[in-house]
Coordinates of C-alpha atoms in Angstrom, one line a residue:
M1 CA 119.2 160.2 61.0
Y2 CA 118.9 159.6 65.0
K3 CA 115.7 159.7 66.4
R4 CA 115.7 163.3 68.3
K5 CA 113.2 164.9 70.6
I6 CA 113.1 168.2 68.5
E7 CA 111.1 166.4 66.3
S8 CA 108.1 166.4 69.0
R9 CA 108.8 170.0 69.5
L10 CA 108.7 170.8 65.7
Q11 CA 105.5 168.4 65.5
A12 CA 103.8 170.5 68.3
W13 CA 104.7 173.5 66.1
L14 CA 103.5 172.7 63.2
D15 CA 100.1 171.6 64.7
E16 CA 99.1 174.9 66.3
P17 CA 97.1 176.2 64.0
S18 CA 98.5 180.0 64.3
H19 CA 102.2 179.1 64.8
K20 CA 104.8 181.5 63.8
P21 CA 107.9 181.0 62.0
V22 CA 110.3 178.9 64.0
V23 CA 113.9 179.5 64.8
V24 CA 116.0 176.4 65.9
K25 CA 118.8 177.9 68.4
G26 CA 121.6 175.7 69.5
V27 CA 125.5 175.1 69.5
R28 CA 126.9 174.7 66.5
Q29 CA 127.2 171.0 65.3
C30 CA 124.6 169.9 67.5
G31 CA 122.3 168.4 64.6
K32 CA 119.8 171.2 63.9
T33 CA 120.3 171.2 60.2
S34 CA 119.7 167.9 59.9
S35 CA 117.0 167.8 62.0
V36 CA 115.3 170.6 60.3
M37 CA 116.1 169.6 56.9
D38 CA 114.6 166.0 57.7
F39 CA 111.3 167.5 59.5
A40 CA 110.6 169.4 56.7
E41 CA 111.0 167.2 53.7
K42 CA 108.6 164.8 55.8
H43 CA 105.9 167.3 55.8
F44 CA 106.1 169.7 52.9
K45 CA 106.1 168.9 49.1
N46 CA 108.7 171.5 48.2
V47 CA 111.6 172.8 50.5
V48 CA 113.8 175.6 49.8
Y49 CA 116.9 175.9 51.5
L50 CA 119.4 178.6 51.9
D51 CA 122.7 178.4 54.0
F52 CA 123.8 182.1 54.6
R53 CA 127.0 180.9 56.1
K54 CA 127.9 179.0 53.0
N55 CA 126.1 180.9 50.3
P56 CA 126.7 185.2 51.5
D57 CA 125.3 185.8 48.5
Y58 CA 122.0 184.8 49.2
K59 CA 121.7 187.8 51.5
K60 CA 120.8 190.1 48.1
F61 CA 117.0 187.9 48.1
F62 CA 116.3 190.3 51.0
T63 CA 117.6 193.4 49.4
P64 CA 115.9 196.3 48.9
N65 CA 112.9 195.0 50.6
L66 CA 111.3 192.5 52.9
E67 CA 108.0 192.1 50.7
V68 CA 107.5 188.4 50.1
D69 CA 106.7 188.4 46.7
S70 CA 109.6 190.5 45.8
I71 CA 111.8 188.0 47.7
I72 CA 110.7 184.9 46.2
M73 CA 111.1 186.7 42.5
R74 CA 114.3 187.7 43.2
L75 CA 115.1 184.1 44.8
T76 CA 113.6 182.3 41.6
A77 CA 115.7 184.1 39.4
A78 CA 118.9 183.5 40.9
I79 CA 118.1 179.7 41.4
P80 CA 115.2 178.8 38.5
S81 CA 115.1 175.1 39.6
A82 CA 113.5 176.0 43.1
E83 CA 109.5 175.1 43.5
I84 CA 107.4 177.3 45.4
E85 CA 103.6 176.4 45.9
E86 CA 101.5 178.4 48.4
G87 CA 100.5 176.2 50.9
E88 CA 102.9 173.7 49.8
T89 CA 106.3 174.8 50.3
C90 CA 108.7 175.5 53.4
F91 CA 111.4 177.9 53.4
V92 CA 114.7 176.7 55.7
F93 CA 117.0 179.7 56.3
D94 CA 119.9 178.0 58.0
E95 CA 122.7 180.2 60.1
I96 CA 119.6 182.6 59.9
Q97 CA 122.3 184.9 62.5
D98 CA 124.2 185.7 59.3
C99 CA 121.7 187.6 57.6
P100 CA 119.9 189.7 59.8
R101 CA 117.3 190.8 57.1
A102 CA 116.1 187.1 56.6
R103 CA 115.2 187.1 60.0
G104 CA 113.6 190.4 59.6
S105 CA 111.4 188.6 56.7
L106 CA 110.3 186.4 59.3
K107 CA 107.5 189.1 60.3
Y108 CA 106.2 189.3 56.6
F109 CA 106.1 185.9 55.8
H110 CA 103.9 185.2 59.0
L111 CA 101.5 187.8 58.1
D112 CA 101.5 186.9 54.4
G113 CA 100.5 183.2 55.6
R114 CA 101.0 181.4 52.4
Y115 CA 104.6 179.5 53.4
E116 CA 105.9 178.2 56.3
V117 CA 109.8 179.4 57.4
M118 CA 112.0 177.4 59.3
C119 CA 115.4 178.5 60.5
T120 CA 118.2 177.3 62.1
G121 CA 120.9 179.6 64.5
S122 CA 123.9 179.0 65.8
L123 CA 125.0 182.3 67.8
L124 CA 121.7 184.0 68.2
G125 CA 122.5 184.3 71.6
V126 CA 125.8 186.7 71.1
N127 CA 124.3 189.5 69.2
G128 CA 125.6 191.8 72.1
Y129 CA 129.0 191.3 70.6
K130 CA 129.1 191.9 67.5
T131 CA 130.6 194.8 65.4
K132 CA 129.3 198.5 65.2
A133 CA 128.5 197.6 61.2
E134 CA 126.8 194.1 62.3
K135 CA 124.8 195.9 64.9
E136 CA 123.6 198.6 62.4
E137 CA 122.5 196.0 59.9
E138 CA 120.4 194.5 62.8
R139 CA 119.0 197.7 63.8
E140 CA 117.6 198.2 60.1
A141 CA 116.6 194.3 59.5
S142 CA 114.0 195.1 62.5
I143 CA 114.8 191.9 64.0
P144 CA 110.8 190.3 64.3
V145 CA 109.9 190.5 67.8
G146 CA 107.0 188.5 68.3
F147 CA 107.1 187.1 65.4
E148 CA 109.1 184.0 65.6
E149 CA 109.1 181.1 67.8
I150 CA 112.3 180.1 69.4
V151 CA 113.5 176.4 70.2
N152 CA 116.6 175.3 71.9
M153 CA 118.4 172.5 70.5
Y154 CA 121.3 170.8 72.2
P155 CA 123.6 168.1 71.6
M156 CA 122.0 164.6 71.7
D157 CA 121.3 163.9 75.4
F158 CA 122.1 160.8 77.6
E159 CA 118.2 159.5 76.4
E160 CA 119.0 159.9 72.8
W161 CA 122.2 158.3 73.1
L162 CA 120.6 155.3 74.4
W163 CA 118.1 155.3 71.7
A164 CA 121.1 155.5 69.0
N165 CA 122.4 152.4 70.9
G166 CA 119.1 150.5 70.4
I167 CA 117.5 150.7 73.5
K168 CA 113.9 150.5 73.2
K169 CA 110.9 152.0 75.3
I170 CA 110.4 148.8 77.3
H171 CA 114.0 148.9 78.6
I172 CA 113.6 152.8 79.5
D173 CA 110.2 152.2 81.2
Y174 CA 111.6 149.4 82.9
L175 CA 114.0 151.9 84.4
R176 CA 111.3 154.2 85.3
K177 CA 109.3 151.4 87.2
C178 CA 112.7 150.8 89.2
L179 CA 112.9 154.0 90.2
A180 CA 109.4 154.6 91.1
D181 CA 109.6 151.2 93.1
E182 CA 113.1 151.8 94.7
T183 CA 114.0 148.2 93.4
P184 CA 117.6 147.1 92.0
V185 CA 117.9 147.0 88.2
D186 CA 118.6 143.5 86.9
E187 CA 122.0 143.0 86.9
A188 CA 122.2 142.3 83.0
L189 CA 120.8 145.6 82.3
H190 CA 122.6 147.7 85.3
Y191 CA 126.0 146.2 83.6
R192 CA 124.8 147.5 79.9
F193 CA 123.6 150.8 81.1
R194 CA 126.9 151.4 83.1
E195 CA 128.7 150.3 79.8
L196 CA 126.7 152.8 77.8
L197 CA 127.2 155.5 80.4
H198 CA 131.0 155.6 80.4
Q199 CA 130.7 155.3 76.7
Y200 CA 128.8 158.6 76.5
V201 CA 131.0 160.6 79.1
V202 CA 134.0 160.0 76.1
V203 CA 131.9 160.1 73.2
G204 CA 129.2 163.2 74.2
G205 CA 126.5 164.1 72.1
M206 CA 127.6 166.0 69.0
P207 CA 125.9 163.7 66.3
E208 CA 129.0 163.2 64.1
A209 CA 131.2 162.3 66.9
V210 CA 128.3 159.7 68.0
T211 CA 128.1 158.4 64.2
T212 CA 131.8 157.9 64.1
F213 CA 131.9 155.8 67.4
L214 CA 128.8 153.6 66.3
E215 CA 130.5 153.1 62.8
T216 CA 134.2 152.6 64.0
K217 CA 134.4 152.0 67.3
Q218 CA 137.5 153.7 67.5
I219 CA 137.8 156.3 70.1
G220 CA 141.0 158.2 68.2
K221 CA 139.0 159.1 65.4
V222 CA 135.7 160.1 68.0
L223 CA 138.5 162.7 69.3
S224 CA 139.6 163.6 65.9
V225 CA 136.1 164.7 65.5
Q226 CA 135.4 166.4 68.6
R227 CA 138.7 168.5 68.4
R228 CA 137.9 169.7 65.3
I229 CA 134.3 170.9 66.7
I230 CA 136.5 172.9 69.2
D231 CA 138.8 174.2 66.9
E232 CA 135.5 175.6 64.8
Y233 CA 134.2 176.9 68.4
K234 CA 137.5 178.9 68.6
S235 CA 137.5 180.1 65.2
D236 CA 133.8 181.4 66.3
M237 CA 135.5 183.0 69.0
V238 CA 137.9 185.1 66.5
K239 CA 135.5 185.7 63.8
Y240 CA 132.1 187.0 65.9
A241 CA 133.9 188.4 68.9
L242 CA 134.9 192.0 69.5
T243 CA 138.9 192.4 68.8
A244 CA 139.3 193.3 72.5
D245 CA 137.7 190.4 73.8
K246 CA 139.1 187.8 71.3
S247 CA 142.3 186.4 73.6
R248 CA 140.2 186.4 76.8
I249 CA 137.2 184.9 75.6
R250 CA 139.7 182.0 74.5
E251 CA 141.5 181.9 77.7
C252 CA 138.4 181.7 79.9
F253 CA 137.6 178.4 77.5
E254 CA 140.8 176.8 77.8
S255 CA 140.8 177.3 81.8
I256 CA 138.0 175.2 82.3
P257 CA 139.5 171.9 82.7
A258 CA 142.0 173.3 85.1
Q259 CA 138.9 175.7 86.9
L260 CA 137.3 171.7 87.5
A261 CA 140.4 170.2 88.6
R262 CA 140.3 172.3 92.0
E263 CA 138.9 171.0 95.1
Y264 CA 136.3 173.8 95.4
K265 CA 135.3 174.5 91.6
K266 CA 133.8 177.8 91.8
F267 CA 134.8 179.8 88.6
T268 CA 138.2 181.7 89.6
Y269 CA 139.2 184.4 87.3
S270 CA 143.0 184.3 88.8
V271 CA 143.0 180.7 87.3
V272 CA 142.3 182.1 83.6
R273 CA 145.3 184.5 83.9
P274 CA 147.4 185.4 87.5
G275 CA 146.0 188.6 88.5
A276 CA 142.8 188.5 86.3
R277 CA 140.1 190.4 87.5
G278 CA 136.7 189.7 87.0
R279 CA 135.5 193.0 85.5
D280 CA 138.0 192.1 82.6
Y281 CA 136.7 188.8 81.7
V282 CA 133.1 188.5 82.8
G283 CA 132.0 189.6 79.2
S284 CA 134.2 186.9 77.8
L285 CA 132.9 184.2 80.0
Q286 CA 129.2 185.7 79.1
W287 CA 130.1 185.1 75.1
I288 CA 131.0 181.4 75.4
E289 CA 128.0 181.0 77.6
D290 CA 125.5 182.7 75.1
A291 CA 127.1 180.7 72.5
G292 CA 125.8 177.8 74.2
I293 CA 129.3 176.1 74.8
I294 CA 129.0 176.1 78.8
R295 CA 126.8 176.1 81.7
R296 CA 126.9 178.3 84.6
C297 CA 126.2 176.2 88.2
Y298 CA 125.1 178.8 90.7
N299 CA 125.7 178.6 94.8
T300 CA 122.8 179.5 97.0
E301 CA 122.6 181.2 99.9
I302 CA 120.5 178.8 101.6
T303 CA 118.9 175.5 100.7
E304 CA 115.3 176.3 100.1
L305 CA 112.8 176.8 97.1
P306 CA 112.9 178.7 94.9
L307 CA 116.5 178.3 94.1
D308 CA 116.5 181.0 91.2
G309 CA 115.5 183.6 94.0
Y310 CA 118.8 182.6 96.2
K311 CA 121.4 182.2 93.9
I312 CA 124.7 184.1 94.3
Q313 CA 125.4 185.9 91.0
S314 CA 128.8 186.4 91.4
E315 CA 129.3 182.5 92.6
F316 CA 129.3 179.8 90.4
K317 CA 130.8 176.9 88.4
V318 CA 131.4 176.3 84.9
Y319 CA 130.8 173.2 83.1
M320 CA 131.0 172.2 79.6
A321 CA 127.4 171.9 78.1
D322 CA 128.7 168.8 76.2
I323 CA 130.4 166.0 78.1
G324 CA 132.4 164.7 75.2
L325 CA 133.7 167.7 74.5
L326 CA 135.1 168.3 78.0
I327 CA 137.0 165.1 77.7
A328 CA 138.4 166.1 74.6
M329 CA 140.1 169.1 75.9
L330 CA 142.0 166.7 78.3
E331 CA 145.5 165.1 77.3
E332 CA 144.9 161.8 74.8
G333 CA 144.8 158.5 76.9
T334 CA 142.0 160.1 79.4
Q335 CA 139.6 158.2 77.4
S336 CA 140.8 154.6 78.0
N337 CA 141.4 155.9 81.5
I338 CA 137.5 156.5 81.8
L339 CA 136.5 153.4 80.5
A340 CA 138.8 151.5 82.9
G341 CA 137.6 153.4 86.1
D342 CA 141.3 154.5 86.7
L343 CA 141.2 158.6 86.9
L344 CA 141.7 158.9 91.0
S345 CA 140.7 162.3 91.7
Y346 CA 139.9 164.0 88.7
K347 CA 137.2 161.4 87.9
G348 CA 134.9 163.8 90.6
A349 CA 135.2 166.5 88.2
I350 CA 134.2 164.6 85.2
F351 CA 131.2 162.9 86.9
E352 CA 130.2 166.1 88.1
N353 CA 130.2 167.8 84.7
L354 CA 128.3 164.5 83.4
V355 CA 125.4 165.4 85.7
A356 CA 125.6 168.9 84.6
D357 CA 125.5 167.7 81.2
I358 CA 122.3 165.5 81.7
F359 CA 120.6 168.2 83.9
G360 CA 121.2 170.9 81.3
K361 CA 120.1 168.8 78.3
M362 CA 116.8 168.6 80.2
E363 CA 116.7 172.4 80.4
R364 CA 117.1 172.3 84.2
K365 CA 119.0 174.9 85.6
L366 CA 121.7 174.3 87.8
Y367 CA 122.3 175.2 91.4
Y368 CA 124.8 173.9 94.3
Y369 CA 125.7 175.0 97.6
H370 CA 128.6 175.6 99.5
K371 CA 129.5 177.2 102.5
D372 CA 132.7 177.9 104.4
G373 CA 132.1 175.7 107.4
G374 CA 132.5 172.7 105.0
V375 CA 129.1 172.0 103.7
E376 CA 129.0 171.3 100.1
L377 CA 126.2 169.9 98.2
D378 CA 127.1 169.2 94.2
F379 CA 123.7 169.9 92.7
L380 CA 120.3 171.2 94.4
M381 CA 117.2 170.9 92.4
R382 CA 113.6 171.4 92.8
Y383 CA 112.4 167.6 92.8
K384 CA 108.7 166.4 93.4
G385 CA 108.0 169.9 95.1
K386 CA 111.3 170.0 97.2
C387 CA 114.6 171.4 97.4
T388 CA 116.9 168.2 96.8
P389 CA 120.6 167.8 97.3
V390 CA 122.0 165.5 94.5
E391 CA 125.3 164.1 95.3
C392 CA 127.5 162.8 92.6
K393 CA 130.0 159.9 93.3
A394 CA 132.3 158.5 90.4
S395 CA 132.4 155.4 92.8
T396 CA 131.1 154.3 95.9
G397 CA 131.8 156.6 99.1
N398 CA 130.0 158.3 101.7
A399 CA 128.1 161.7 101.0
K400 CA 129.6 163.5 104.1
S401 CA 127.6 166.9 103.5
I402 CA 124.3 165.4 102.5
R403 CA 124.4 163.5 105.7
T404 CA 125.1 166.6 108.0
V405 CA 122.2 168.5 105.9
L406 CA 119.9 165.8 106.6
K407 CA 120.6 165.5 110.5
N408 CA 120.0 169.5 110.8
C409 CA 116.6 169.4 109.1
D410 CA 116.0 172.8 111.5
K411 CA 118.9 174.2 109.8
Y412 CA 118.6 173.3 106.2
H413 CA 115.2 172.4 105.3
I414 CA 116.0 169.5 103.8
D415 CA 114.2 165.9 104.8
S416 CA 115.3 163.7 101.2
A417 CA 118.2 163.5 99.4
L418 CA 120.1 161.9 96.3
K419 CA 123.2 160.3 95.5
L420 CA 124.3 158.9 92.0
G421 CA 127.1 156.9 91.8
D422 CA 128.3 153.7 90.3
Y423 CA 125.8 151.1 92.2
N424 CA 122.7 149.8 91.9
I425 CA 119.1 151.8 93.9
G426 CA 119.2 151.4 97.5
R427 CA 117.7 153.6 100.2
N428 CA 119.2 154.3 103.3
E429 CA 116.7 156.3 105.7
Y430 CA 115.9 159.6 103.7
M431 CA 119.0 158.8 101.0
L432 CA 117.9 157.2 97.5
T433 CA 120.7 155.9 96.0
L434 CA 120.8 155.7 92.1
P435 CA 123.0 154.6 89.7
M436 CA 124.3 157.5 87.6
Y437 CA 122.5 156.5 84.5
M438 CA 119.3 157.1 86.2
A439 CA 119.8 160.9 86.3
F440 CA 117.8 161.6 82.8
L441 CA 114.6 160.1 84.7
L442 CA 114.9 162.5 87.6
T443 CA 112.4 165.1 86.1
E444 CA 109.5 165.5 88.7
V445 CA 109.4 169.2 89.9

């Protein structure tokens, strides 16, 4: 088991005296089941595990009623080995989206109070795209609004990747001090963090891909794992989406690398299919976002806080939620190009998506700024109480738009900026330059 941040979230949940059943929600294959089971086995004498995807027959435990003692009676009749004791037992409902009645039972488990319940769900966000029969089943199950606590989980973020590679708290604390003092990172450590960053770009945060890399160091085997995960996502698109949307969802998904290859990376439906109209594809793109596979980054009308108040709903970029899966969607050989540093123009798209990956897994909403006059800021974020531009440079280079914005403070109301790239810490007047591996430390709001 890797050290994951979800552990502290679950501990905080358990420590809350009046806590409700918890539902850990996240994209498929991000490590939800492993983390929940590890936590449950550490904290409870008995764990009763039900996987509704692998064992659809388990649904019958929740029919015809959701009374807790009745559920337990049906369950123990089918699984005599299940050990269930009041105050000592945790039920784990895996892939709970496949059994709406099990989710409906959370209300009754909470009111009963004798047992703990932890759940995982991979596609809870796509409820609006279910078939008529599935929607009817959910209505009958009465999803327990107010009787569950939903916790989001993501693929491993860059800090978790560092932990998996043996980086200790003392090293990360040292980086934080360098950031706070604006002093360069020691060259030996700087080289190591750069190396780990480039590896993270290729491997990403899917736990199976991380394990494969750490155990074999073979990028080809990592790529096989990543492409199998992508194929599973495509299978979900076929299985869970409405028939009319299946092909459009896949077209939107497969267009992402081409969308990011454009100079101005705003998502354009004509790239999905020539002549395509937004109204025909907007629901398909929403499905992919709700499934947790992508993140949107919205253009803003002005460079002021609150950013969400100025976002332009119809203008956005689309990034893969996990950088490793974006790389796996490109042709073989891209991985070695990244590690060697010779990707030419597409490198910018990759490192933008890398920053979107890091910020997104920090649960930062993503914004950018673009106006036809030529000013384009890769990202905008609330940092230390100010609207702060963040420019991404795959290598050293001038951040022309940021300089324009800083020189025109009266117009843009920006007086400081950050530039992330392949260099050490430094400051040039109102712009702080940082190595890209420090993006995960930009937590202040």
